[in-house]
Amino acid sequence: MKNDQVAHGVLLVDKEEGESSFGSVKRVRKLLGVKKVGHAGTLDPFATGLLVVLLGQGTKLSPFLMAGRKRYLATLRLGCETDTLDLTGKVVRERPVESLCLEEVREKASAFVGDLEQVPPSYSAVKHNGTRAYELARRGVPVELKKRKITIHNLEIHSLDLPEMTLAVECSSGTYVRSLAADLGEALGAGAHLISLRRMASGPFTLDQAVRIGDLDRDAPDTALRKRVIPLSDALPDVSEHSVDEETARMVRDGYQPRIEDLADEMGAVEGTVKLVRGKELVALAELAEGPGGLERQVKILRVFH
């Protein structure tokens, strides 16, 4: 029997290979009996690693968690290109892999660090005229997807065992590691496709904090999962936290837009996103910024949590 208490917050899951992100979300929903469940960043079915699952009111955190940096461990195979840019696709081109040394590979890889423009894969969830790109690709409809601005913060070559290569990538949200692997393979003159991908971190969370659903105690999986739920107030550890009194909390939850003087004096010169909390409860996420024309700072409520 499920615990009647509704879970609100974030659950970190180590997604298994072969399961879609939606499939993992569906399993969590069933185990916890929570109706509203989502996630902050899709992983392809062949990929494994950190999936940030959002529960109940935690779904309101999605845009804030989605914006965080991601870290991956990826292995690509040189000399073979596929239509999906990964091991699930059909081979479309094969080329011989010339002898490459680690120093040469690292030099080529360094050109991909920084701000880039990247074309999403044809087999992706990006929409083109209202239709998912992968749906069009499966029907053989040619699609020209627009380039996106991304940032590769760090790219390290961990190992080179031709024709395979393993690398660690730290990148901005919206980066397709499949496309990065294909572009790097092209730069090395051999082409490439991704054969494994593991997400090691997403925003403030790391894989060592995650739980594998299949490893939970089968007798009481919902209880074990609930113990791993990160409360709303702790879900954005890098965001400043400021306490409000009970009356202000009630008013904000009823739709009141507070003034800067309604908040604690300790707000000082803080700007940007802040958490408004009452005790251990997250009341709202707010944005503090200077008013137009240099007027006194203003508070804008971004999300309210009940």
C-alpha positions as YAML, in Angstrom:
chain: A
units: angstrom
residues:
- id: 1
  name: MET
  ca: [0.00, 0.00, 0.00]
- id: 2
  name: LYS
  ca: [1.31, 3.41, -0.94]
- id: 3
  name: ASN
  ca: [2.01, 6.09, 1.61]
- id: 4
  name: ASP
  ca: [-0.83, 8.63, 1.40]
- id: 5
  name: GLN
  ca: [1.60, 11.49, 1.95]
- id: 6
  name: VAL
  ca: [2.28, 13.23, -1.36]
- id: 7
  name: ALA
  ca: [5.97, 13.52, -2.21]
- id: 8
  name: HIS
  ca: [7.18, 16.95, -3.36]
- id: 9
  name: GLY
  ca: [10.76, 17.52, -4.37]
- id: 10
  name: VAL
  ca: [13.53, 15.96, -6.44]
- id: 11
  name: LEU
  ca: [14.54, 12.33, -6.79]
- id: 12
  name: LEU
  ca: [17.88, 11.50, -8.40]
- id: 13
  name: VAL
  ca: [17.71, 8.33, -10.46]
- id: 14
  name: ASP
  ca: [20.50, 6.38, -12.17]
- id: 15
  name: LYS
  ca: [18.67, 5.56, -15.40]
- id: 16
  name: GLU
  ca: [19.19, 2.10, -16.79]
- id: 17
  name: GLU
  ca: [20.26, 1.33, -20.35]
- id: 18
  name: GLY
  ca: [17.41, 0.58, -22.73]
- id: 19
  name: GLU
  ca: [14.79, 2.50, -20.79]
- id: 20
  name: SER
  ca: [13.45, 5.86, -21.92]
- id: 21
  name: SER
  ca: [13.42, 8.84, -19.59]
- id: 22
  name: PHE
  ca: [9.63, 8.70, -19.69]
- id: 23
  name: GLY
  ca: [9.81, 5.03, -18.73]
- id: 24
  name: SER
  ca: [11.88, 5.86, -15.65]
- id: 25
  name: VAL
  ca: [9.45, 8.64, -14.72]
- id: 26
  name: LYS
  ca: [6.54, 6.23, -15.13]
- id: 27
  name: ARG
  ca: [8.19, 3.69, -12.80]
- id: 28
  name: VAL
  ca: [8.73, 6.35, -10.13]
- id: 29
  name: ARG
  ca: [5.13, 7.54, -10.49]
- id: 30
  name: LYS
  ca: [3.87, 4.00, -9.97]
- id: 31
  name: LEU
  ca: [6.15, 3.24, -7.02]
- id: 32
  name: LEU
  ca: [5.35, 6.46, -5.16]
- id: 33
  name: GLY
  ca: [1.74, 6.89, -6.21]
- id: 34
  name: VAL
  ca: [2.46, 10.50, -7.20]
- id: 35
  name: LYS
  ca: [0.33, 11.79, -10.07]
- id: 36
  name: LYS
  ca: [2.49, 14.72, -11.13]
- id: 37
  name: VAL
  ca: [6.01, 13.60, -12.07]
- id: 38
  name: GLY
  ca: [8.45, 14.98, -14.63]
- id: 39
  name: HIS
  ca: [12.17, 15.26, -15.22]
- id: 40
  name: ALA
  ca: [14.79, 17.94, -15.86]
- id: 41
  name: GLY
  ca: [16.59, 16.82, -18.99]
- id: 42
  name: THR
  ca: [16.00, 13.81, -21.25]
- id: 43
  name: LEU
  ca: [18.44, 10.95, -21.65]
- id: 44
  name: ASP
  ca: [18.28, 8.81, -24.78]
- id: 45
  name: PRO
  ca: [17.22, 5.18, -24.17]
- id: 46
  name: PHE
  ca: [20.73, 3.84, -24.86]
- id: 47
  name: ALA
  ca: [22.24, 6.33, -22.38]
- id: 48
  name: THR
  ca: [22.56, 5.79, -18.64]
- id: 49
  name: GLY
  ca: [23.23, 7.94, -15.62]
- id: 50
  name: LEU
  ca: [21.73, 10.82, -13.74]
- id: 51
  name: LEU
  ca: [18.08, 11.60, -14.41]
- id: 52
  name: VAL
  ca: [16.67, 14.40, -12.27]
- id: 53
  name: VAL
  ca: [13.08, 13.37, -11.52]
- id: 54
  name: LEU
  ca: [10.68, 16.07, -10.31]
- id: 55
  name: LEU
  ca: [7.83, 15.17, -7.97]
- id: 56
  name: GLY
  ca: [4.60, 17.09, -7.30]
- id: 57
  name: GLN
  ca: [5.39, 20.77, -6.73]
- id: 58
  name: GLY
  ca: [8.96, 19.93, -7.71]
- id: 59
  name: THR
  ca: [7.90, 20.07, -11.37]
- id: 60
  name: LYS
  ca: [7.87, 23.86, -11.00]
- id: 61
  name: LEU
  ca: [11.66, 23.72, -10.60]
- id: 62
  name: SER
  ca: [12.17, 22.35, -14.11]
- id: 63
  name: PRO
  ca: [13.42, 25.52, -15.89]
- id: 64
  name: PHE
  ca: [15.82, 26.32, -13.05]
- id: 65
  name: LEU
  ca: [17.34, 22.84, -12.96]
- id: 66
  name: MET
  ca: [17.32, 22.41, -16.74]
- id: 67
  name: ALA
  ca: [19.54, 25.46, -17.14]
- id: 68
  name: GLY
  ca: [22.44, 23.94, -15.18]
- id: 69
  name: ARG
  ca: [25.61, 22.51, -16.68]
- id: 70
  name: LYS
  ca: [25.78, 18.81, -17.53]
- id: 71
  name: ARG
  ca: [28.72, 16.39, -17.30]
- id: 72
  name: TYR
  ca: [28.99, 13.22, -19.36]
- id: 73
  name: LEU
  ca: [31.33, 10.30, -19.89]
- id: 74
  name: ALA
  ca: [31.07, 9.31, -23.55]
- id: 75
  name: THR
  ca: [32.65, 6.63, -25.72]
- id: 76
  name: LEU
  ca: [32.66, 6.98, -29.49]
- id: 77
  name: ARG
  ca: [33.75, 4.67, -32.28]
- id: 78
  name: LEU
  ca: [35.77, 6.21, -35.06]
- id: 79
  name: GLY
  ca: [35.49, 5.15, -38.69]
- id: 80
  name: CYS
  ca: [31.77, 4.46, -38.66]
- id: 81
  name: GLU
  ca: [28.88, 6.93, -38.98]
- id: 82
  name: THR
  ca: [25.19, 6.19, -38.37]
- id: 83
  name: ASP
  ca: [22.00, 8.07, -39.21]
- id: 84
  name: THR
  ca: [21.16, 8.60, -35.52]
- id: 85
  name: LEU
  ca: [24.80, 9.45, -34.59]
- id: 86
  name: ASP
  ca: [24.72, 6.60, -32.06]
- id: 87
  name: LEU
  ca: [24.80, 2.80, -31.91]
- id: 88
  name: THR
  ca: [21.03, 2.46, -32.40]
- id: 89
  name: GLY
  ca: [21.10, 3.73, -35.98]
- id: 90
  name: LYS
  ca: [21.91, 2.37, -39.40]
- id: 91
  name: VAL
  ca: [25.44, 2.61, -40.69]
- id: 92
  name: VAL
  ca: [25.59, 5.26, -43.44]
- id: 93
  name: ARG
  ca: [29.34, 5.53, -43.97]
- id: 94
  name: GLU
  ca: [32.54, 3.73, -43.05]
- id: 95
  name: ARG
  ca: [36.09, 5.01, -43.36]
- id: 96
  name: PRO
  ca: [39.51, 3.69, -42.43]
- id: 97
  name: VAL
  ca: [40.88, 4.96, -39.14]
- id: 98
  name: GLU
  ca: [44.37, 6.30, -39.56]
- id: 99
  name: SER
  ca: [46.89, 5.97, -36.78]
- id: 100
  name: LEU
  ca: [46.21, 8.72, -34.24]
- id: 101
  name: CYS
  ca: [48.22, 9.69, -31.21]
- id: 102
  name: LEU
  ca: [46.68, 11.02, -28.00]
- id: 103
  name: GLU
  ca: [48.35, 14.41, -28.40]
- id: 104
  name: GLU
  ca: [46.89, 14.89, -31.87]
- id: 105
  name: VAL
  ca: [43.41, 13.93, -30.69]
- id: 106
  name: ARG
  ca: [43.61, 16.31, -27.75]
- id: 107
  name: GLU
  ca: [44.71, 19.14, -30.02]
- id: 108
  name: LYS
  ca: [41.73, 18.56, -32.33]
- id: 109
  name: ALA
  ca: [39.37, 18.27, -29.36]
- id: 110
  name: SER
  ca: [40.54, 21.59, -27.90]
- id: 111
  name: ALA
  ca: [38.96, 23.40, -30.85]
- id: 112
  name: PHE
  ca: [35.53, 22.34, -29.56]
- id: 113
  name: VAL
  ca: [35.94, 24.02, -26.16]
- id: 114
  name: GLY
  ca: [34.09, 27.32, -25.81]
- id: 115
  name: ASP
  ca: [31.00, 28.85, -27.37]
- id: 116
  name: LEU
  ca: [29.84, 26.95, -30.45]
- id: 117
  name: GLU
  ca: [26.95, 26.63, -32.85]
- id: 118
  name: GLN
  ca: [25.63, 23.08, -33.09]
- id: 119
  name: VAL
  ca: [23.07, 21.48, -35.37]
- id: 120
  name: PRO
  ca: [20.81, 19.05, -33.44]
- id: 121
  name: PRO
  ca: [20.66, 15.46, -34.78]
- id: 122
  name: SER
  ca: [17.91, 14.62, -37.25]
- id: 123
  name: TYR
  ca: [16.82, 11.95, -34.79]
- id: 124
  name: SER
  ca: [16.05, 14.30, -31.90]
- id: 125
  name: ALA
  ca: [13.02, 15.67, -30.08]
- id: 126
  name: VAL
  ca: [13.55, 19.14, -31.55]
- id: 127
  name: LYS
  ca: [10.38, 20.34, -33.25]
- id: 128
  name: HIS
  ca: [10.26, 21.37, -36.90]
- id: 129
  name: ASN
  ca: [7.03, 23.10, -37.89]
- id: 130
  name: GLY
  ca: [5.31, 21.51, -34.91]
- id: 131
  name: THR
  ca: [6.55, 17.95, -35.54]
- id: 132
  name: ARG
  ca: [9.35, 16.15, -33.70]
- id: 133
  name: ALA
  ca: [12.44, 15.84, -35.89]
- id: 134
  name: TYR
  ca: [12.79, 12.12, -35.21]
- id: 135
  name: GLU
  ca: [9.25, 11.49, -36.48]
- id: 136
  name: LEU
  ca: [10.11, 13.20, -39.76]
- id: 137
  name: ALA
  ca: [13.45, 11.36, -39.96]
- id: 138
  name: ARG
  ca: [11.74, 8.00, -39.53]
- id: 139
  name: ARG
  ca: [9.45, 8.85, -42.44]
- id: 140
  name: GLY
  ca: [12.41, 9.80, -44.59]
- id: 141
  name: VAL
  ca: [11.45, 13.47, -44.70]
- id: 142
  name: PRO
  ca: [14.56, 15.66, -45.05]
- id: 143
  name: VAL
  ca: [14.74, 18.35, -42.36]
- id: 144
  name: GLU
  ca: [17.16, 21.23, -42.02]
- id: 145
  name: LEU
  ca: [17.36, 22.03, -38.32]
- id: 146
  name: LYS
  ca: [18.60, 25.40, -37.14]
- id: 147
  name: LYS
  ca: [21.92, 25.76, -35.37]
- id: 148
  name: ARG
  ca: [21.89, 26.33, -31.62]
- id: 149
  name: LYS
  ca: [24.33, 28.22, -29.49]
- id: 150
  name: ILE
  ca: [25.95, 25.94, -26.92]
- id: 151
  name: THR
  ca: [29.00, 26.02, -24.68]
- id: 152
  name: ILE
  ca: [31.52, 23.25, -24.12]
- id: 153
  name: HIS
  ca: [33.09, 24.20, -20.81]
- id: 154
  name: ASN
  ca: [35.55, 21.33, -20.68]
- id: 155
  name: LEU
  ca: [36.48, 18.40, -22.93]
- id: 156
  name: GLU
  ca: [39.01, 15.82, -21.81]
- id: 157
  name: ILE
  ca: [40.16, 12.71, -23.67]
- id: 158
  name: HIS
  ca: [40.28, 9.92, -21.10]
- id: 159
  name: SER
  ca: [41.46, 7.09, -23.30]
- id: 160
  name: LEU
  ca: [42.29, 6.25, -26.90]
- id: 161
  name: ASP
  ca: [42.05, 2.61, -27.92]
- id: 162
  name: LEU
  ca: [41.40, 2.77, -31.64]
- id: 163
  name: PRO
  ca: [38.87, 2.68, -33.08]
- id: 164
  name: GLU
  ca: [37.29, 3.71, -29.76]
- id: 165
  name: MET
  ca: [37.81, 6.84, -27.71]
- id: 166
  name: THR
  ca: [36.42, 7.85, -24.33]
- id: 167
  name: LEU
  ca: [36.02, 11.46, -23.29]
- id: 168
  name: ALA
  ca: [34.56, 13.54, -20.47]
- id: 169
  name: VAL
  ca: [32.40, 16.51, -21.45]
- id: 170
  name: GLU
  ca: [31.10, 19.40, -19.36]
- id: 171
  name: CYS
  ca: [28.60, 21.41, -21.37]
- id: 172
  name: SER
  ca: [25.67, 23.77, -21.33]
- id: 173
  name: SER
  ca: [22.07, 22.69, -21.37]
- id: 174
  name: GLY
  ca: [20.86, 21.84, -24.87]
- id: 175
  name: THR
  ca: [24.12, 20.25, -26.01]
- id: 176
  name: TYR
  ca: [23.84, 17.04, -28.02]
- id: 177
  name: VAL
  ca: [26.85, 14.88, -27.19]
- id: 178
  name: ARG
  ca: [25.95, 12.72, -30.22]
- id: 179
  name: SER
  ca: [26.52, 15.70, -32.50]
- id: 180
  name: LEU
  ca: [29.72, 16.60, -30.67]
- id: 181
  name: ALA
  ca: [31.02, 13.04, -31.16]
- id: 182
  name: ALA
  ca: [30.18, 13.12, -34.87]
- id: 183
  name: ASP
  ca: [31.80, 16.53, -35.34]
- id: 184
  name: LEU
  ca: [34.94, 15.46, -33.48]
- id: 185
  name: GLY
  ca: [35.11, 12.30, -35.58]
- id: 186
  name: GLU
  ca: [34.88, 14.41, -38.73]
- id: 187
  name: ALA
  ca: [37.65, 16.70, -37.47]
- id: 188
  name: LEU
  ca: [39.82, 13.60, -37.03]
- id: 189
  name: GLY
  ca: [39.11, 12.57, -40.62]
- id: 190
  name: ALA
  ca: [37.36, 9.33, -39.79]
- id: 191
  name: GLY
  ca: [33.79, 10.12, -38.76]
- id: 192
  name: ALA
  ca: [32.32, 8.61, -35.59]
- id: 193
  name: HIS
  ca: [29.22, 7.61, -33.71]
- id: 194
  name: LEU
  ca: [28.47, 7.38, -30.01]
- id: 195
  name: ILE
  ca: [28.44, 3.88, -28.50]
- id: 196
  name: SER
  ca: [27.88, 4.78, -24.86]
- id: 197
  name: LEU
  ca: [26.86, 7.84, -22.88]
- id: 198
  name: ARG
  ca: [26.62, 8.26, -19.12]
- id: 199
  name: ARG
  ca: [25.47, 11.48, -17.44]
- id: 200
  name: MET
  ca: [27.65, 12.09, -14.41]
- id: 201
  name: ALA
  ca: [26.19, 15.40, -13.21]
- id: 202
  name: SER
  ca: [23.35, 17.81, -13.87]
- id: 203
  name: GLY
  ca: [23.35, 21.25, -12.30]
- id: 204
  name: PRO
  ca: [24.10, 20.89, -8.58]
- id: 205
  name: PHE
  ca: [23.55, 17.11, -8.53]
- id: 206
  name: THR
  ca: [25.97, 14.24, -9.17]
- id: 207
  name: LEU
  ca: [25.51, 10.60, -10.08]
- id: 208
  name: ASP
  ca: [26.81, 9.34, -6.73]
- id: 209
  name: GLN
  ca: [23.66, 10.83, -5.14]
- id: 210
  name: ALA
  ca: [21.37, 8.81, -7.41]
- id: 211
  name: VAL
  ca: [19.49, 5.56, -6.78]
- id: 212
  name: ARG
  ca: [18.96, 2.69, -9.20]
- id: 213
  name: ILE
  ca: [15.28, 1.84, -9.00]
- id: 214
  name: GLY
  ca: [15.95, -1.82, -9.69]
- id: 215
  name: ASP
  ca: [18.26, -2.07, -6.66]
- id: 216
  name: LEU
  ca: [15.68, -0.91, -4.12]
- id: 217
  name: ASP
  ca: [14.24, -3.16, -1.44]
- id: 218
  name: ARG
  ca: [11.44, -5.03, -3.20]
- id: 219
  name: ASP
  ca: [9.39, -5.27, -0.01]
- id: 220
  name: ALA
  ca: [8.92, -1.53, 0.41]
- id: 221
  name: PRO
  ca: [10.27, 0.32, -2.65]
- id: 222
  name: ASP
  ca: [8.05, 3.36, -2.08]
- id: 223
  name: THR
  ca: [9.41, 3.83, 1.45]
- id: 224
  name: ALA
  ca: [12.99, 3.50, 0.25]
- id: 225
  name: LEU
  ca: [12.38, 5.99, -2.54]
- id: 226
  name: ARG
  ca: [10.71, 8.54, -0.26]
- id: 227
  name: LYS
  ca: [13.80, 8.56, 1.94]
- id: 228
  name: ARG
  ca: [15.80, 9.67, -1.09]
- id: 229
  name: VAL
  ca: [13.54, 12.58, -2.07]
- id: 230
  name: ILE
  ca: [15.30, 15.95, -1.79]
- id: 231
  name: PRO
  ca: [12.91, 18.53, -0.26]
- id: 232
  name: LEU
  ca: [11.93, 21.55, -2.33]
- id: 233
  name: SER
  ca: [13.89, 23.91, -0.09]
- id: 234
  name: ASP
  ca: [17.11, 21.92, -0.73]
- id: 235
  name: ALA
  ca: [16.61, 21.36, -4.45]
- id: 236
  name: LEU
  ca: [18.48, 24.50, -5.53]
- id: 237
  name: PRO
  ca: [21.50, 24.49, -3.20]
- id: 238
  name: ASP
  ca: [23.35, 27.16, -5.19]
- id: 239
  name: VAL
  ca: [20.52, 29.69, -4.84]
- id: 240
  name: SER
  ca: [20.52, 32.14, -1.92]
- id: 241
  name: GLU
  ca: [17.92, 31.44, 0.74]
- id: 242
  name: HIS
  ca: [16.02, 34.07, 2.72]
- id: 243
  name: SER
  ca: [13.44, 33.58, 5.44]
- id: 244
  name: VAL
  ca: [10.05, 35.27, 5.48]
- id: 245
  name: ASP
  ca: [7.58, 35.47, 8.33]
- id: 246
  name: GLU
  ca: [4.34, 33.49, 8.40]
- id: 247
  name: GLU
  ca: [2.17, 36.41, 7.27]
- id: 248
  name: THR
  ca: [4.39, 37.21, 4.28]
- id: 249
  name: ALA
  ca: [4.48, 33.52, 3.32]
- id: 250
  name: ARG
  ca: [0.68, 33.35, 3.40]
- id: 251
  name: MET
  ca: [0.30, 36.53, 1.36]
- id: 252
  name: VAL
  ca: [2.83, 35.42, -1.28]
- id: 253
  name: ARG
  ca: [1.03, 32.10, -1.64]
- id: 254
  name: ASP
  ca: [-2.21, 34.02, -2.08]
- id: 255
  name: GLY
  ca: [-0.73, 36.01, -4.96]
- id: 256
  name: TYR
  ca: [0.83, 39.01, -3.19]
- id: 257
  name: GLN
  ca: [3.83, 40.59, -4.93]
- id: 258
  name: PRO
  ca: [6.10, 41.61, -2.02]
- id: 259
  name: ARG
  ca: [8.12, 44.79, -1.89]
- id: 260
  name: ILE
  ca: [11.78, 44.76, -1.00]
- id: 261
  name: GLU
  ca: [10.97, 46.22, 2.43]
- id: 262
  name: ASP
  ca: [8.67, 43.26, 3.14]
- id: 263
  name: LEU
  ca: [11.68, 40.98, 3.10]
- id: 264
  name: ALA
  ca: [14.45, 40.58, 5.63]
- id: 265
  name: ASP
  ca: [17.10, 43.28, 5.95]
- id: 266
  name: GLU
  ca: [19.74, 40.66, 5.23]
- id: 267
  name: MET
  ca: [18.76, 40.75, 1.56]
- id: 268
  name: GLY
  ca: [21.34, 43.51, 1.28]
- id: 269
  name: ALA
  ca: [22.63, 43.92, -2.25]
- id: 270
  name: VAL
  ca: [21.67, 40.41, -3.34]
- id: 271
  name: GLU
  ca: [20.46, 40.19, -6.94]
- id: 272
  name: GLY
  ca: [19.21, 37.39, -9.13]
- id: 273
  name: THR
  ca: [17.13, 34.39, -8.09]
- id: 274
  name: VAL
  ca: [16.50, 33.78, -4.39]
- id: 275
  name: LYS
  ca: [14.52, 31.23, -2.40]
- id: 276
  name: LEU
  ca: [11.92, 32.56, 0.01]
- id: 277
  name: VAL
  ca: [11.46, 30.05, 2.81]
- id: 278
  name: ARG
  ca: [9.38, 29.71, 5.95]
- id: 279
  name: GLY
  ca: [11.04, 27.27, 8.31]
- id: 280
  name: LYS
  ca: [11.93, 24.25, 6.15]
- id: 281
  name: GLU
  ca: [9.28, 25.00, 3.54]
- id: 282
  name: LEU
  ca: [9.98, 26.62, 0.20]
- id: 283
  name: VAL
  ca: [7.43, 29.40, -0.27]
- id: 284
  name: ALA
  ca: [8.53, 30.89, -3.57]
- id: 285
  name: LEU
  ca: [11.34, 31.56, -5.97]
- id: 286
  name: ALA
  ca: [11.80, 35.26, -6.57]
- id: 287
  name: GLU
  ca: [14.01, 37.48, -8.66]
- id: 288
  name: LEU
  ca: [15.61, 40.58, -7.18]
- id: 289
  name: ALA
  ca: [16.77, 43.27, -9.55]
- id: 290
  name: GLU
  ca: [17.16, 47.01, -9.81]
- id: 291
  name: GLY
  ca: [14.06, 48.82, -10.96]
- id: 292
  name: PRO
  ca: [13.93, 50.66, -14.29]
- id: 293
  name: GLY
  ca: [16.00, 53.81, -14.49]
- id: 294
  name: GLY
  ca: [17.99, 52.86, -11.40]
- id: 295
  name: LEU
  ca: [14.96, 52.93, -9.13]
- id: 296
  name: GLU
  ca: [14.93, 50.92, -5.89]
- id: 297
  name: ARG
  ca: [15.27, 47.20, -6.24]
- id: 298
  name: GLN
  ca: [12.16, 45.22, -7.03]
- id: 299
  name: VAL
  ca: [10.96, 41.71, -6.24]
- id: 300
  name: LYS
  ca: [9.39, 39.52, -8.90]
- id: 301
  name: ILE
  ca: [7.82, 36.23, -7.86]
- id: 302
  name: LEU
  ca: [8.79, 33.52, -10.35]
- id: 303
  name: ARG
  ca: [7.19, 30.41, -8.80]
- id: 304
  name: VAL
  ca: [4.98, 29.83, -5.77]
- id: 305
  name: PHE
  ca: [4.96, 26.53, -3.83]
- id: 306
  name: HIS
  ca: [1.99, 25.45, -1.73]
...
